[in-house]
Amino acid sequence: MPELPEVETVRRGLAGLIIDKKIRSVTNDWVKSFPNAKNDVDAFLIGAKITGVRRRAKVLLIDLDSEYTLVIHLKMTGQLVFRSNNDGERFGAGHPSDSLVGRLPDKSTRVTIDLGDSKLFFNDQRKFGWMRLVTSIEVPNIDFMKKLGPEPLSDDFTSQMFAERLKRRPNAVVKAALLDQTVIAGVGNIYADESLFAAKIHPSTRVRDLSDKKLIVLFNELKKILLLSIEKGGSTDKNYVDAEGKRGSYLTFAQVFRKNGQPCPRCGTIIEKSKVAGRGTHVCPVCQKPVKGLQ
DNA sequence: CACTTGACCTGTCCGC
DNA sequence: TGCGGACAGGTCAAGT
């Protein structure tokens, strides 16, 4: 679920809530969600102070003064929600507020981090997400981190560089290349569909059939969309919430994602849903003409 | 090697 | 109302 804008929204929220707090205790209700050995957790997590919250691709990094870092991937349904003990009183069970925060922990809570005056809940319905405690210096050397492509929003990453990287996968369909985290980091299904629509490119076009000019348009649209989504607090379809349990509003601005059966905002043609690169894919069949010879 | 498919999980929705 | 199957925003391993 959470893609770059959602993880960035969580990061910003957490940074304002948990920095300088000290970790008092941790409970882990699903081993795979946080598989570190208890010894290491006791030695390097319990008692450590949080010094910073960073993001790389779709990964959150919570730095500790023990020289360790909590590396967290929310995958499809992960949530990282903060609740101060006072909020718990205000929104306790049975309170008319429908706030997620008020109902935590719940049956999807996998890990609870006690921060003394507050708690951080790692909720994850489908259990695909994970967190790991790693020495801070090793973080860039984790296999997953090492292979990641550049951040699309970093200042020194240009549209030419983007085109060049995509073209390393000439035979891939362009949507698969966009979703490939080693080509470019942080793009998932929502922003792949939205940026391809904005650039008027059919998702199953082979990269080799796209001109540099087209690829540059795609990159510029992608950046605009990612920035807009961050401004709107990300996309909430079902599960995603920010650090305070609030939903994101980007999907009200989405042009095609989950809009199948509705008219294209550009030309009025009904938007279709199909499968491309193994993922549900939303397309305006008129604005995004399939390249001849491809299905 | 490059690319595609299935597995990891739970919950929800849709058709019979 | 109940039940089976398809599907869901991500990534890795295994298959072609």
mmCIF file of C-alpha atoms in Angstrom, chain A:
data_model
loop_
_atom_site.group_PDB
_atom_site.id
_atom_site.type_symbol
_atom_site.label_atom_id
_atom_site.label_comp_id
_atom_site.label_asym_id
_atom_site.label_seq_id
_atom_site.Cartn_x
_atom_site.Cartn_y
_atom_site.Cartn_z
ATOM 1 C CA MET A 1 0.000 0.000 0.000
ATOM 2 C CA PRO A 2 2.172 2.800 1.145
ATOM 3 C CA GLU A 3 4.261 4.221 -1.650
ATOM 4 C CA LEU A 4 6.698 7.125 -1.529
ATOM 5 C CA PRO A 5 4.165 9.884 -0.649
ATOM 6 C CA GLU A 6 2.508 7.802 2.065
ATOM 7 C CA VAL A 7 5.797 6.805 3.686
ATOM 8 C CA GLU A 8 7.015 10.407 3.467
ATOM 9 C CA THR A 9 3.814 11.572 5.167
ATOM 10 C CA VAL A 10 4.332 9.056 7.972
ATOM 11 C CA ARG A 11 7.949 10.158 8.281
ATOM 12 C CA ARG A 12 7.046 13.818 8.662
ATOM 13 C CA GLY A 13 4.365 13.018 11.207
ATOM 14 C CA LEU A 14 6.617 10.766 13.266
ATOM 15 C CA ALA A 15 9.514 13.221 13.187
ATOM 16 C CA GLY A 16 7.356 15.749 15.013
ATOM 17 C CA LEU A 17 6.120 13.216 17.554
ATOM 18 C CA ILE A 18 8.817 10.745 18.597
ATOM 19 C CA ILE A 19 12.228 12.425 18.289
ATOM 20 C CA ASP A 20 14.009 12.650 21.669
ATOM 21 C CA LYS A 21 11.687 10.074 23.207
ATOM 22 C CA LYS A 22 13.183 7.061 24.917
ATOM 23 C CA ILE A 23 12.075 3.498 24.187
ATOM 24 C CA ARG A 24 10.911 1.846 27.423
ATOM 25 C CA SER A 25 9.735 -1.539 26.222
ATOM 26 C CA VAL A 26 8.595 -3.433 23.153
ATOM 27 C CA THR A 27 6.003 -6.160 22.727
ATOM 28 C CA ASN A 28 5.959 -8.291 19.606
ATOM 29 C CA ASP A 29 2.837 -10.301 18.810
ATOM 30 C CA TRP A 30 3.951 -11.718 15.448
ATOM 31 C CA VAL A 31 7.572 -12.825 15.227
ATOM 32 C CA LYS A 32 7.947 -12.301 11.495
ATOM 33 C CA SER A 33 6.933 -8.666 11.879
ATOM 34 C CA PHE A 34 10.017 -8.024 14.021
ATOM 35 C CA PRO A 35 12.326 -11.047 13.912
ATOM 36 C CA ASN A 36 15.351 -9.684 15.800
ATOM 37 C CA ALA A 37 16.683 -11.763 18.682
ATOM 38 C CA LYS A 38 15.493 -10.658 22.106
ATOM 39 C CA ASN A 39 19.101 -10.124 23.287
ATOM 40 C CA ASP A 40 19.714 -7.503 20.637
ATOM 41 C CA VAL A 41 16.397 -5.808 21.240
ATOM 42 C CA ASP A 42 17.121 -5.618 24.963
ATOM 43 C CA ALA A 43 20.649 -4.355 24.425
ATOM 44 C CA PHE A 44 20.210 -1.828 21.613
ATOM 45 C CA LEU A 45 16.555 -0.839 21.432
ATOM 46 C CA ILE A 46 15.284 -0.773 25.000
ATOM 47 C CA GLY A 47 16.551 2.371 26.705
ATOM 48 C CA ALA A 48 17.686 3.995 23.457
ATOM 49 C CA LYS A 49 16.649 7.524 22.527
ATOM 50 C CA ILE A 50 15.195 8.297 19.088
ATOM 51 C CA THR A 51 17.427 10.784 17.275
ATOM 52 C CA GLY A 52 15.849 11.023 13.837
ATOM 53 C CA VAL A 53 13.334 9.667 11.314
ATOM 54 C CA ARG A 54 14.422 9.239 7.706
ATOM 55 C CA ARG A 55 12.955 7.723 4.552
ATOM 56 C CA ARG A 56 14.564 5.882 1.645
ATOM 57 C CA ALA A 57 12.227 4.667 -1.115
ATOM 58 C CA LYS A 58 9.278 3.123 0.742
ATOM 59 C CA VAL A 59 11.359 2.357 3.829
ATOM 60 C CA LEU A 60 11.265 4.258 7.123
ATOM 61 C CA LEU A 61 14.429 4.581 9.183
ATOM 62 C CA ILE A 62 14.195 5.429 12.864
ATOM 63 C CA ASP A 63 17.659 6.298 14.176
ATOM 64 C CA LEU A 64 18.640 5.634 17.775
ATOM 65 C CA ASP A 65 21.423 6.965 19.980
ATOM 66 C CA SER A 66 22.586 3.359 20.448
ATOM 67 C CA GLU A 67 24.025 3.574 16.911
ATOM 68 C CA TYR A 68 21.276 1.257 15.762
ATOM 69 C CA THR A 69 18.418 2.015 13.373
ATOM 70 C CA LEU A 70 14.940 0.552 13.132
ATOM 71 C CA VAL A 71 14.331 -0.232 9.466
ATOM 72 C CA ILE A 72 10.610 -0.483 8.714
ATOM 73 C CA HIS A 73 8.788 -1.570 5.569
ATOM 74 C CA LEU A 74 4.988 -1.212 5.672
ATOM 75 C CA LYS A 75 4.425 -3.267 2.487
ATOM 76 C CA MET A 76 0.699 -3.453 1.642
ATOM 77 C CA THR A 77 -1.201 -2.844 4.868
ATOM 78 C CA GLY A 78 1.343 -1.661 7.420
ATOM 79 C CA GLN A 79 0.623 1.332 9.630
ATOM 80 C CA LEU A 80 2.843 3.124 12.123
ATOM 81 C CA VAL A 81 0.602 5.048 14.445
ATOM 82 C CA PHE A 82 1.511 7.166 17.447
ATOM 83 C CA ARG A 83 -0.728 7.631 20.431
ATOM 84 C CA SER A 84 0.033 9.690 23.509
ATOM 85 C CA ASN A 85 -1.335 8.291 26.722
ATOM 86 C CA ASN A 86 -3.609 11.335 27.056
ATOM 87 C CA ASP A 87 -5.185 10.670 23.650
ATOM 88 C CA GLY A 88 -5.961 7.216 24.936
ATOM 89 C CA GLU A 89 -8.161 8.719 27.620
ATOM 90 C CA ARG A 90 -9.896 11.060 25.245
ATOM 91 C CA PHE A 91 -10.596 8.457 22.579
ATOM 92 C CA GLY A 92 -10.860 5.313 24.662
ATOM 93 C CA ALA A 93 -12.996 2.313 23.779
ATOM 94 C CA GLY A 94 -16.630 3.243 23.326
ATOM 95 C CA HIS A 95 -15.834 6.877 22.633
ATOM 96 C CA PRO A 96 -18.010 8.251 19.824
ATOM 97 C CA SER A 97 -14.884 9.209 17.876
ATOM 98 C CA ASP A 98 -14.241 6.721 15.099
ATOM 99 C CA SER A 99 -10.544 7.498 15.264
ATOM 100 C CA LEU A 100 -8.311 4.503 14.634
ATOM 101 C CA VAL A 101 -5.994 5.813 17.322
ATOM 102 C CA GLY A 102 -8.681 5.414 19.940
ATOM 103 C CA ARG A 103 -9.034 1.706 19.200
ATOM 104 C CA LEU A 104 -5.359 0.772 19.376
ATOM 105 C CA PRO A 105 -4.065 -1.787 19.993
ATOM 106 C CA ASP A 106 -6.358 -3.983 17.915
ATOM 107 C CA LYS A 107 -6.198 -7.405 16.296
ATOM 108 C CA SER A 108 -3.850 -6.128 13.560
ATOM 109 C CA THR A 109 -1.299 -4.788 16.048
ATOM 110 C CA ARG A 110 1.958 -6.680 15.521
ATOM 111 C CA VAL A 111 4.443 -4.601 17.539
ATOM 112 C CA THR A 112 3.932 -2.029 20.276
ATOM 113 C CA ILE A 113 6.743 0.312 21.259
ATOM 114 C CA ASP A 114 6.293 1.978 24.641
ATOM 115 C CA LEU A 115 7.745 5.496 24.756
ATOM 116 C CA GLY A 116 6.815 6.286 28.329
ATOM 117 C CA ASP A 117 4.232 9.026 27.832
ATOM 118 C CA SER A 118 3.071 7.498 24.543
ATOM 119 C CA LYS A 119 3.125 4.414 22.364
ATOM 120 C CA LEU A 120 3.972 3.631 18.759
ATOM 121 C CA PHE A 121 1.883 0.855 17.183
ATOM 122 C CA PHE A 122 2.995 -1.160 14.174
ATOM 123 C CA ASN A 123 -0.256 -2.473 12.745
ATOM 124 C CA ASP A 124 -0.297 -4.750 9.722
ATOM 125 C CA GLN A 125 -3.364 -6.675 8.659
ATOM 126 C CA ARG A 126 -1.686 -8.862 6.045
ATOM 127 C CA LYS A 127 1.599 -9.387 7.926
ATOM 128 C CA PHE A 128 3.744 -8.638 4.867
ATOM 129 C CA GLY A 129 5.456 -5.688 6.532
ATOM 130 C CA TRP A 130 8.468 -5.934 8.794
ATOM 131 C CA MET A 131 10.803 -4.001 11.031
ATOM 132 C CA ARG A 132 14.430 -4.877 11.772
ATOM 133 C CA LEU A 133 16.981 -3.519 14.167
ATOM 134 C CA VAL A 134 20.268 -2.947 12.323
ATOM 135 C CA THR A 135 23.438 -1.061 13.173
ATOM 136 C CA SER A 136 23.090 2.397 11.636
ATOM 137 C CA ILE A 137 26.289 1.988 9.690
ATOM 138 C CA GLU A 138 25.024 -1.213 8.075
ATOM 139 C CA VAL A 139 21.738 0.263 6.838
ATOM 140 C CA PRO A 140 22.993 1.198 3.350
ATOM 141 C CA ASN A 141 24.529 -2.279 3.016
ATOM 142 C CA ILE A 142 21.312 -4.214 3.523
ATOM 143 C CA ASP A 143 20.682 -6.036 0.238
ATOM 144 C CA PHE A 144 17.359 -4.325 -0.302
ATOM 145 C CA MET A 145 18.816 -0.853 0.300
ATOM 146 C CA LYS A 146 21.885 -1.467 -1.818
ATOM 147 C CA LYS A 147 19.853 -2.304 -4.901
ATOM 148 C CA LEU A 148 17.486 0.691 -4.723
ATOM 149 C CA GLY A 149 17.467 3.178 -7.568
ATOM 150 C CA PRO A 150 17.571 6.966 -7.056
ATOM 151 C CA GLU A 151 14.953 9.016 -5.245
ATOM 152 C CA PRO A 152 12.704 10.621 -7.876
ATOM 153 C CA LEU A 153 12.383 13.838 -5.850
ATOM 154 C CA SER A 154 16.059 14.372 -5.108
ATOM 155 C CA ASP A 155 17.434 17.599 -6.601
ATOM 156 C CA ASP A 156 20.343 16.022 -8.429
ATOM 157 C CA PHE A 157 18.235 13.410 -10.230
ATOM 158 C CA THR A 158 17.374 14.743 -13.683
ATOM 159 C CA SER A 159 14.834 13.694 -16.280
ATOM 160 C CA GLN A 160 17.706 12.635 -18.548
ATOM 161 C CA MET A 161 18.993 10.315 -15.845
ATOM 162 C CA PHE A 162 15.480 8.932 -15.451
ATOM 163 C CA ALA A 163 15.182 8.206 -19.167
ATOM 164 C CA GLU A 164 18.567 6.559 -19.178
ATOM 165 C CA ARG A 165 17.755 4.288 -16.248
ATOM 166 C CA LEU A 166 14.408 3.198 -17.694
ATOM 167 C CA LYS A 167 16.113 2.367 -20.976
ATOM 168 C CA ARG A 168 18.236 -0.217 -19.192
ATOM 169 C CA ARG A 169 15.081 -2.338 -19.367
ATOM 170 C CA PRO A 170 14.239 -1.902 -23.049
ATOM 171 C CA ASN A 171 12.085 -5.013 -23.342
ATOM 172 C CA ALA A 172 10.100 -4.493 -20.162
ATOM 173 C CA VAL A 173 6.658 -2.950 -20.320
ATOM 174 C CA VAL A 174 6.973 0.601 -19.041
ATOM 175 C CA LYS A 175 4.748 -0.002 -16.022
ATOM 176 C CA ALA A 176 6.953 -2.885 -14.850
ATOM 177 C CA ALA A 177 10.035 -0.681 -15.221
ATOM 178 C CA LEU A 178 8.406 2.107 -13.182
ATOM 179 C CA LEU A 179 7.509 -0.348 -10.426
ATOM 180 C CA ASP A 180 11.035 -1.776 -10.387
ATOM 181 C CA GLN A 181 12.617 -0.300 -7.251
ATOM 182 C CA THR A 182 16.114 -0.815 -8.632
ATOM 183 C CA VAL A 183 15.306 1.459 -11.580
ATOM 184 C CA ILE A 184 13.678 4.212 -9.543
ATOM 185 C CA ALA A 185 12.761 4.093 -5.866
ATOM 186 C CA GLY A 186 9.372 4.648 -4.317
ATOM 187 C CA VAL A 187 6.867 4.285 -7.168
ATOM 188 C CA GLY A 188 4.039 1.802 -6.641
ATOM 189 C CA ASN A 189 0.843 0.882 -8.401
ATOM 190 C CA ILE A 190 -1.110 4.079 -7.777
ATOM 191 C CA TYR A 191 1.534 6.537 -8.941
ATOM 192 C CA ALA A 192 2.576 4.323 -11.843
ATOM 193 C CA ASP A 193 -0.985 4.399 -13.217
ATOM 194 C CA GLU A 194 -1.471 8.091 -12.517
ATOM 195 C CA SER A 195 1.810 9.220 -14.081
ATOM 196 C CA LEU A 196 1.315 7.042 -17.187
ATOM 197 C CA PHE A 197 -2.129 8.541 -17.663
ATOM 198 C CA ALA A 198 -0.784 12.076 -17.227
ATOM 199 C CA ALA A 199 1.942 11.374 -19.808
ATOM 200 C CA LYS A 200 -0.577 9.682 -22.158
ATOM 201 C CA ILE A 201 1.399 6.445 -22.268
ATOM 202 C CA HIS A 202 -0.202 3.012 -22.309
ATOM 203 C CA PRO A 203 1.209 0.947 -19.403
ATOM 204 C CA SER A 204 2.047 -2.043 -21.593
ATOM 205 C CA THR A 205 4.177 -0.047 -24.016
ATOM 206 C CA ARG A 206 7.687 -1.494 -24.211
ATOM 207 C CA VAL A 207 10.313 0.969 -22.946
ATOM 208 C CA ARG A 208 12.185 0.693 -26.258
ATOM 209 C CA ASP A 209 9.117 2.048 -28.058
ATOM 210 C CA LEU A 210 9.152 5.291 -26.063
ATOM 211 C CA SER A 211 11.091 8.354 -27.216
ATOM 212 C CA ASP A 212 13.351 10.241 -24.823
ATOM 213 C CA LYS A 213 10.909 13.102 -25.084
ATOM 214 C CA LYS A 214 8.064 10.863 -23.908
ATOM 215 C CA LEU A 215 10.141 9.490 -21.032
ATOM 216 C CA ILE A 216 11.003 13.006 -19.906
ATOM 217 C CA VAL A 217 7.327 13.964 -19.942
ATOM 218 C CA LEU A 218 6.626 10.853 -17.857
ATOM 219 C CA PHE A 219 9.235 11.836 -15.306
ATOM 220 C CA ASN A 220 7.972 15.392 -15.007
ATOM 221 C CA GLU A 221 4.393 14.171 -14.530
ATOM 222 C CA LEU A 222 5.527 11.591 -11.993
ATOM 223 C CA LYS A 223 7.305 14.240 -9.934
ATOM 224 C CA LYS A 224 4.310 16.563 -10.004
ATOM 225 C CA ILE A 225 2.013 13.756 -8.879
ATOM 226 C CA LEU A 226 4.293 12.609 -6.058
ATOM 227 C CA LEU A 227 4.585 16.182 -4.765
ATOM 228 C CA LEU A 228 0.835 16.756 -4.961
ATOM 229 C CA SER A 229 0.193 13.529 -3.119
ATOM 230 C CA ILE A 230 2.616 14.408 -0.320
ATOM 231 C CA GLU A 231 0.801 17.730 -0.026
ATOM 232 C CA LYS A 232 -2.491 15.844 0.331
ATOM 233 C CA GLY A 233 -1.129 13.435 2.925
ATOM 234 C CA GLY A 234 -0.935 10.488 0.517
ATOM 235 C CA SER A 235 -3.586 8.093 -0.784
ATOM 236 C CA THR A 236 -5.946 6.162 1.425
ATOM 237 C CA ASP A 237 -7.854 3.392 -0.266
ATOM 238 C CA LYS A 238 -8.434 1.067 2.653
ATOM 239 C CA ASN A 239 -5.642 0.745 5.155
ATOM 240 C CA TYR A 240 -3.200 3.588 4.856
ATOM 241 C CA VAL A 241 -3.098 6.168 7.659
ATOM 242 C CA ASP A 242 -0.454 8.636 8.783
ATOM 243 C CA ALA A 243 1.387 8.740 12.112
ATOM 244 C CA GLU A 244 -1.687 10.190 13.818
ATOM 245 C CA GLY A 245 -4.070 7.659 12.316
ATOM 246 C CA LYS A 246 -5.450 10.105 9.739
ATOM 247 C CA ARG A 247 -6.318 9.183 6.169
ATOM 248 C CA GLY A 248 -4.744 10.800 3.106
ATOM 249 C CA SER A 249 -6.843 12.617 0.509
ATOM 250 C CA TYR A 250 -4.849 12.246 -2.710
ATOM 251 C CA LEU A 251 -7.236 9.694 -4.222
ATOM 252 C CA THR A 252 -9.891 12.410 -4.587
ATOM 253 C CA PHE A 253 -7.444 13.997 -7.053
ATOM 254 C CA ALA A 254 -6.565 10.756 -8.824
ATOM 255 C CA GLN A 255 -7.509 10.673 -12.516
ATOM 256 C CA VAL A 256 -7.639 6.944 -13.239
ATOM 257 C CA PHE A 257 -6.687 4.857 -10.222
ATOM 258 C CA ARG A 258 -9.796 3.005 -9.020
ATOM 259 C CA LYS A 259 -11.852 5.011 -11.526
ATOM 260 C CA ASN A 260 -12.732 2.133 -13.849
ATOM 261 C CA GLY A 261 -16.260 2.528 -15.200
ATOM 262 C CA GLN A 262 -16.072 6.298 -14.810
ATOM 263 C CA PRO A 263 -15.454 8.832 -17.588
ATOM 264 C CA CYS A 264 -11.901 9.931 -18.344
ATOM 265 C CA PRO A 265 -11.457 13.478 -16.988
ATOM 266 C CA ARG A 266 -9.744 14.477 -20.243
ATOM 267 C CA CYS A 267 -11.905 12.952 -22.975
ATOM 268 C CA GLY A 268 -14.919 11.311 -21.323
ATOM 269 C CA THR A 269 -14.166 7.779 -22.505
ATOM 270 C CA ILE A 270 -14.909 5.133 -19.879
ATOM 271 C CA ILE A 271 -11.790 4.151 -17.951
ATOM 272 C CA GLU A 272 -10.923 0.470 -18.128
ATOM 273 C CA LYS A 273 -9.220 -1.851 -15.695
ATOM 274 C CA SER A 274 -6.993 -4.705 -16.767
ATOM 275 C CA LYS A 275 -3.828 -6.449 -15.668
ATOM 276 C CA VAL A 276 -0.372 -5.217 -16.670
ATOM 277 C CA ALA A 277 2.898 -6.363 -15.099
ATOM 278 C CA GLY A 278 0.783 -8.580 -12.856
ATOM 279 C CA ARG A 279 -0.974 -5.628 -11.271
ATOM 280 C CA GLY A 280 -4.417 -4.099 -11.529
ATOM 281 C CA THR A 281 -4.030 -1.295 -14.067
ATOM 282 C CA HIS A 282 -6.288 1.630 -14.941
ATOM 283 C CA VAL A 283 -6.237 3.144 -18.406
ATOM 284 C CA CYS A 284 -8.137 5.551 -20.602
ATOM 285 C CA PRO A 285 -8.219 3.552 -23.858
ATOM 286 C CA VAL A 286 -8.343 6.726 -25.951
ATOM 287 C CA CYS A 287 -5.805 8.985 -24.207
ATOM 288 C CA GLN A 288 -3.388 6.089 -23.682
ATOM 289 C CA LYS A 289 -3.263 4.395 -27.051
ATOM 290 C CA PRO A 290 -1.681 0.937 -27.003
ATOM 291 C CA VAL A 291 1.386 0.726 -29.223
ATOM 292 C CA LYS A 292 0.633 -1.155 -32.427
ATOM 293 C CA GLY A 293 1.450 -4.854 -32.313
ATOM 294 C CA LEU A 294 1.104 -5.197 -28.566
ATOM 295 C CA GLN A 295 -1.835 -6.614 -26.763
#
